[in-house]
C-alpha cells in the first residue's frame, strides 16, 4: 500500500469498545428491490455479499419500522417478525468478510407516499398541507408518538436477533425524526414542539429507547449510531440551522451515542459550509468534529469517488462513507489497500452482472445522479436494468420506461 493512504486503514474505536480495522463505511442507500411486504430478496443478499469488503462498517438501506411508514414499494421493512429470516441472512452476508453490519431504521413520517396511497394517511408532527405533497399530513397524537418510539425499540430487538452489530437511527433527510426537529414541519405547542429543547425531545426519546433495549437484549456491545442532516434551509424557509443541530449532537454524545453520521447532499458535500448562524461559511463537518472532540467518531459522506477524495475526507471526519461509489466500485477500499489505485473505476458498463446491482437501483438513479460521483456511462447503464413485470410504483415516485 502507498504510505500516503495508510491513515485510511488505521483502526477506529467506538465508545462502547468495539474496534474496526479501517476508516471505510458503506453508506445506507435505498435499492428498492425487496418484496412488497418489506422482506428481503435474493437480489438484496447478493448485493451485500458482493460488497462485504467495501468497508469495515456496512450500513443497510433504511428499514421502515411501522406498516404506516412506507415510502417506496420495495424497501426493507422491520416492523414484523416475518422480516427476521431475510434480515438474518443479510447480516451474515454483510459480515462474511469481517465487517460490522449496521441496520439503519427510520419512520418516514410525511414522506410515506405508499402508505398514503394504500391507507389514505401519512403522519407527521403536525397537520399541514405542504405545497410539495399531493396530500395533507396528519398530525400525530400522543399515543401515536409513544407507539413510534416503541417501534424503534422493537426494531432494535429484531436487529439484535438477526445478528446485526449495531443500529443507526435515521434522523436525517426530511424523515419523521427530522420533521420533529424542524420548525417548518413541527407546529406543536406541547412537550414535543416549540423550543429547541422540545423539538429535540422526540429524537432523544427514541435514542433512549433504542439504548435501553440494546442494553437489555444484547449480550455483546452493540453499536448505536445517529444520522443527522446538519441544516434544513430551503431559501427563506429555515427549519433549523447548524447551531441547532450542535445542541442535539451534544445531547446524543452525552447520552453515549457511538457515532454521528453527517448526511449532506450534493457534489463534494462532505466539504459543505454552513449557510448561516454562528458558523456561517465554515465547514459543517469540521465544526461538528470539533464539537464532538473525539468523544465518538464522525462519519462523513458525499462525493467520495476517488482515493484522493477519501483521503481528503479524513480532514472532515473520522470515518469515510461511500454511497454511489459503493455501487459502482465495491472493491474501492481493497484496491487502495493493495496498491491498485489506478484500477479504480466508476464505469459499470458491461459489469452489472458481476457487480450484483439489483434491478431496483434503476428507480433511484436520480438520487445517485445528484451526487455528481458517477460518470454518464454508469447512469446510462443503470437505465438498461429490466424491472420485473410485477413492479409498480407510487404516484409521486419517478416513472421509468
PDB file of C-alpha atoms in Angstrom, residues 202-339:
ATOM      1  CA  UNK A 202     -38.583  13.059  20.067  1.00  0.00           C
ATOM      2  CA  UNK A 203     -35.112  12.201  18.757  1.00  0.00           C
ATOM      3  CA  UNK A 204     -33.740  11.831  22.273  1.00  0.00           C
ATOM      4  CA  UNK A 205     -36.665   9.698  23.443  1.00  0.00           C
ATOM      5  CA  UNK A 206     -36.024   7.356  20.505  1.00  0.00           C
ATOM      6  CA  UNK A 207     -32.302   7.178  21.274  1.00  0.00           C
ATOM      7  CA  UNK A 208     -33.033   6.423  24.941  1.00  0.00           C
ATOM      8  CA  UNK A 209     -35.431   3.634  23.960  1.00  0.00           C
ATOM      9  CA  UNK A 210     -33.016   2.087  21.477  1.00  0.00           C
ATOM     10  CA  UNK A 211     -30.201   2.204  24.023  1.00  0.00           C
ATOM     11  CA  UNK A 212     -32.410   0.696  26.749  1.00  0.00           C
ATOM     12  CA  UNK A 213     -33.422  -2.226  24.535  1.00  0.00           C
ATOM     13  CA  UNK A 214     -29.866  -2.795  23.320  1.00  0.00           C
ATOM     14  CA  UNK A 215     -28.570  -2.960  26.880  1.00  0.00           C
ATOM     15  CA  UNK A 216     -31.318  -5.413  27.855  1.00  0.00           C
ATOM     16  CA  UNK A 217     -31.260  -7.646  24.787  1.00  0.00           C
ATOM     17  CA  UNK A 218     -27.658  -7.785  23.534  1.00  0.00           C
ATOM     18  CA  UNK A 219     -25.066  -9.895  25.325  1.00  0.00           C
ATOM     19  CA  UNK A 220     -22.298  -8.121  23.386  1.00  0.00           C
ATOM     20  CA  UNK A 221     -21.557  -4.423  22.861  1.00  0.00           C
ATOM     21  CA  UNK A 222     -23.985  -3.070  20.274  1.00  0.00           C
ATOM     22  CA  UNK A 223     -23.144  -0.031  18.135  1.00  0.00           C
ATOM     23  CA  UNK A 224     -25.685   2.810  18.302  1.00  0.00           C
ATOM     24  CA  UNK A 225     -25.326   5.496  15.644  1.00  0.00           C
ATOM     25  CA  UNK A 226     -27.362   8.552  14.696  1.00  0.00           C
ATOM     26  CA  UNK A 227     -27.650  10.097  11.223  1.00  0.00           C
ATOM     27  CA  UNK A 228     -28.410  13.800  11.046  1.00  0.00           C
ATOM     28  CA  UNK A 229     -28.889  16.410   8.346  1.00  0.00           C
ATOM     29  CA  UNK A 230     -26.968  19.318   9.930  1.00  0.00           C
ATOM     30  CA  UNK A 231     -29.101  22.045   8.322  1.00  0.00           C
ATOM     31  CA  UNK A 232     -32.612  22.396   6.923  1.00  0.00           C
ATOM     32  CA  UNK A 233     -32.538  25.551   4.850  1.00  0.00           C
ATOM     33  CA  UNK A 234     -34.508  25.975   1.626  1.00  0.00           C
ATOM     34  CA  UNK A 235     -34.253  29.588   0.536  1.00  0.00           C
ATOM     35  CA  UNK A 236     -36.157  31.670   3.057  1.00  0.00           C
ATOM     36  CA  UNK A 237     -37.682  28.562   4.644  1.00  0.00           C
ATOM     37  CA  UNK A 238     -35.438  27.771   7.617  1.00  0.00           C
ATOM     38  CA  UNK A 239     -36.332  24.637   9.553  1.00  0.00           C
ATOM     39  CA  UNK A 240     -33.159  24.726  11.643  1.00  0.00           C
ATOM     40  CA  UNK A 241     -29.503  25.690  11.408  1.00  0.00           C
ATOM     41  CA  UNK A 242     -26.192  24.048  12.219  1.00  0.00           C
ATOM     42  CA  UNK A 243     -26.267  25.847  15.571  1.00  0.00           C
ATOM     43  CA  UNK A 244     -29.468  23.953  16.426  1.00  0.00           C
ATOM     44  CA  UNK A 245     -28.017  20.633  15.292  1.00  0.00           C
ATOM     45  CA  UNK A 246     -24.973  21.092  17.521  1.00  0.00           C
ATOM     46  CA  UNK A 247     -27.311  21.165  20.535  1.00  0.00           C
ATOM     47  CA  UNK A 248     -28.882  17.832  19.512  1.00  0.00           C
ATOM     48  CA  UNK A 249     -25.483  16.321  18.726  1.00  0.00           C
ATOM     49  CA  UNK A 250     -24.189  17.337  22.149  1.00  0.00           C
ATOM     50  CA  UNK A 251     -27.200  15.699  23.806  1.00  0.00           C
ATOM     51  CA  UNK A 252     -26.652  12.481  21.861  1.00  0.00           C
ATOM     52  CA  UNK A 253     -22.924  12.371  22.606  1.00  0.00           C
ATOM     53  CA  UNK A 254     -23.569  12.953  26.308  1.00  0.00           C
ATOM     54  CA  UNK A 255     -26.040  10.035  26.249  1.00  0.00           C
ATOM     55  CA  UNK A 256     -23.401   7.687  24.820  1.00  0.00           C
ATOM     56  CA  UNK A 257     -24.028   7.559  21.063  1.00  0.00           C
ATOM     57  CA  UNK A 258     -21.295   5.508  19.364  1.00  0.00           C
ATOM     58  CA  UNK A 259     -21.086   7.656  16.236  1.00  0.00           C
ATOM     59  CA  UNK A 260     -22.656  10.612  14.477  1.00  0.00           C
ATOM     60  CA  UNK A 261     -23.294  10.280  10.732  1.00  0.00           C
ATOM     61  CA  UNK A 262     -23.487  13.626   8.937  1.00  0.00           C
ATOM     62  CA  UNK A 263     -25.787  13.484   5.898  1.00  0.00           C
ATOM     63  CA  UNK A 264     -25.054  16.219   3.361  1.00  0.00           C
ATOM     64  CA  UNK A 265     -26.421  16.356  -0.171  1.00  0.00           C
ATOM     65  CA  UNK A 266     -24.746  17.190  -3.486  1.00  0.00           C
ATOM     66  CA  UNK A 267     -21.383  17.306  -5.223  1.00  0.00           C
ATOM     67  CA  UNK A 268     -18.421  17.068  -2.789  1.00  0.00           C
ATOM     68  CA  UNK A 269     -20.912  17.646   0.001  1.00  0.00           C
ATOM     69  CA  UNK A 270     -18.567  16.418   2.729  1.00  0.00           C
ATOM     70  CA  UNK A 271     -16.894  19.827   2.271  1.00  0.00           C
ATOM     71  CA  UNK A 272     -20.144  21.829   2.571  1.00  0.00           C
ATOM     72  CA  UNK A 273     -20.143  25.047   4.575  1.00  0.00           C
ATOM     73  CA  UNK A 274     -22.806  26.407   6.912  1.00  0.00           C
ATOM     74  CA  UNK A 275     -25.358  28.677   5.249  1.00  0.00           C
ATOM     75  CA  UNK A 276     -25.973  30.895   8.273  1.00  0.00           C
ATOM     76  CA  UNK A 277     -25.605  31.214  12.018  1.00  0.00           C
ATOM     77  CA  UNK A 278     -22.563  31.389  14.266  1.00  0.00           C
ATOM     78  CA  UNK A 279     -20.569  29.149  11.910  1.00  0.00           C
ATOM     79  CA  UNK A 280     -21.604  30.707   8.595  1.00  0.00           C
ATOM     80  CA  UNK A 281     -19.214  29.793   5.744  1.00  0.00           C
ATOM     81  CA  UNK A 282     -17.283  27.376   7.959  1.00  0.00           C
ATOM     82  CA  UNK A 283     -17.014  23.671   7.138  1.00  0.00           C
ATOM     83  CA  UNK A 284     -20.066  21.951   8.614  1.00  0.00           C
ATOM     84  CA  UNK A 285     -18.305  18.673   9.253  1.00  0.00           C
ATOM     85  CA  UNK A 286     -15.177  20.255  10.704  1.00  0.00           C
ATOM     86  CA  UNK A 287     -17.365  22.226  13.122  1.00  0.00           C
ATOM     87  CA  UNK A 288     -19.203  19.051  14.160  1.00  0.00           C
ATOM     88  CA  UNK A 289     -15.917  17.181  14.511  1.00  0.00           C
ATOM     89  CA  UNK A 290     -14.567  19.932  16.745  1.00  0.00           C
ATOM     90  CA  UNK A 291     -17.667  19.943  18.952  1.00  0.00           C
ATOM     91  CA  UNK A 292     -17.616  16.150  19.324  1.00  0.00           C
ATOM     92  CA  UNK A 293     -13.930  16.481  20.259  1.00  0.00           C
ATOM     93  CA  UNK A 294     -13.014  12.797  19.884  1.00  0.00           C
ATOM     94  CA  UNK A 295     -15.795  11.571  22.173  1.00  0.00           C
ATOM     95  CA  UNK A 296     -17.164   9.440  19.316  1.00  0.00           C
ATOM     96  CA  UNK A 297     -16.386   9.050  15.607  1.00  0.00           C
ATOM     97  CA  UNK A 298     -17.947  11.266  12.950  1.00  0.00           C
ATOM     98  CA  UNK A 299     -18.918   9.637   9.636  1.00  0.00           C
ATOM     99  CA  UNK A 300     -18.834  11.917   6.585  1.00  0.00           C
ATOM    100  CA  UNK A 301     -20.264  11.215   3.145  1.00  0.00           C
ATOM    101  CA  UNK A 302     -20.913  12.898  -0.182  1.00  0.00           C
ATOM    102  CA  UNK A 303     -18.983  12.867  -3.441  1.00  0.00           C
ATOM    103  CA  UNK A 304     -16.247  10.472  -2.329  1.00  0.00           C
ATOM    104  CA  UNK A 305     -15.348   8.738  -5.572  1.00  0.00           C
ATOM    105  CA  UNK A 306     -11.552   8.589  -5.653  1.00  0.00           C
ATOM    106  CA  UNK A 307      -8.701   7.596  -3.370  1.00  0.00           C
ATOM    107  CA  UNK A 308      -7.679  11.244  -3.101  1.00  0.00           C
ATOM    108  CA  UNK A 309     -11.194  12.295  -2.103  1.00  0.00           C
ATOM    109  CA  UNK A 310     -11.331   9.548   0.547  1.00  0.00           C
ATOM    110  CA  UNK A 311      -8.046  10.741   1.991  1.00  0.00           C
ATOM    111  CA  UNK A 312      -9.199  14.363   1.939  1.00  0.00           C
ATOM    112  CA  UNK A 313     -12.460  13.419   3.671  1.00  0.00           C
ATOM    113  CA  UNK A 314     -10.488  12.357   6.757  1.00  0.00           C
ATOM    114  CA  UNK A 315      -9.795  16.071   7.283  1.00  0.00           C
ATOM    115  CA  UNK A 316     -13.535  16.470   7.866  1.00  0.00           C
ATOM    116  CA  UNK A 317     -14.433  13.308   9.769  1.00  0.00           C
ATOM    117  CA  UNK A 318     -13.134  10.088  11.295  1.00  0.00           C
ATOM    118  CA  UNK A 319     -14.835   7.562   9.024  1.00  0.00           C
ATOM    119  CA  UNK A 320     -15.428   7.916   5.285  1.00  0.00           C
ATOM    120  CA  UNK A 321     -18.708   6.657   3.803  1.00  0.00           C
ATOM    121  CA  UNK A 322     -19.171   5.788   0.148  1.00  0.00           C
ATOM    122  CA  UNK A 323     -22.580   5.778  -1.461  1.00  0.00           C
ATOM    123  CA  UNK A 324     -22.642   5.830  -5.273  1.00  0.00           C
ATOM    124  CA  UNK A 325     -19.040   4.600  -5.358  1.00  0.00           C
ATOM    125  CA  UNK A 326     -20.002   1.527  -3.324  1.00  0.00           C
ATOM    126  CA  UNK A 327     -22.489   0.536  -6.014  1.00  0.00           C
ATOM    127  CA  UNK A 328     -20.105   1.081  -8.918  1.00  0.00           C
ATOM    128  CA  UNK A 329     -16.809   0.010  -7.320  1.00  0.00           C
ATOM    129  CA  UNK A 330     -17.286  -2.263  -4.294  1.00  0.00           C
ATOM    130  CA  UNK A 331     -13.539  -3.069  -4.387  1.00  0.00           C
ATOM    131  CA  UNK A 332     -12.653   0.624  -3.908  1.00  0.00           C
ATOM    132  CA  UNK A 333     -11.035   0.240  -0.473  1.00  0.00           C
ATOM    133  CA  UNK A 334      -9.407  -3.084  -1.309  1.00  0.00           C
ATOM    134  CA  UNK A 335      -7.775  -1.614  -4.404  1.00  0.00           C
ATOM    135  CA  UNK A 336      -6.314   1.216  -2.326  1.00  0.00           C
ATOM    136  CA  UNK A 337      -5.063  -1.240   0.285  1.00  0.00           C
ATOM    137  CA  UNK A 338      -3.378  -3.461  -2.297  1.00  0.00           C
ATOM    138  CA  UNK A 339      -1.800  -0.550  -4.202  1.00  0.00           C
TER     139      UNK A 339
END
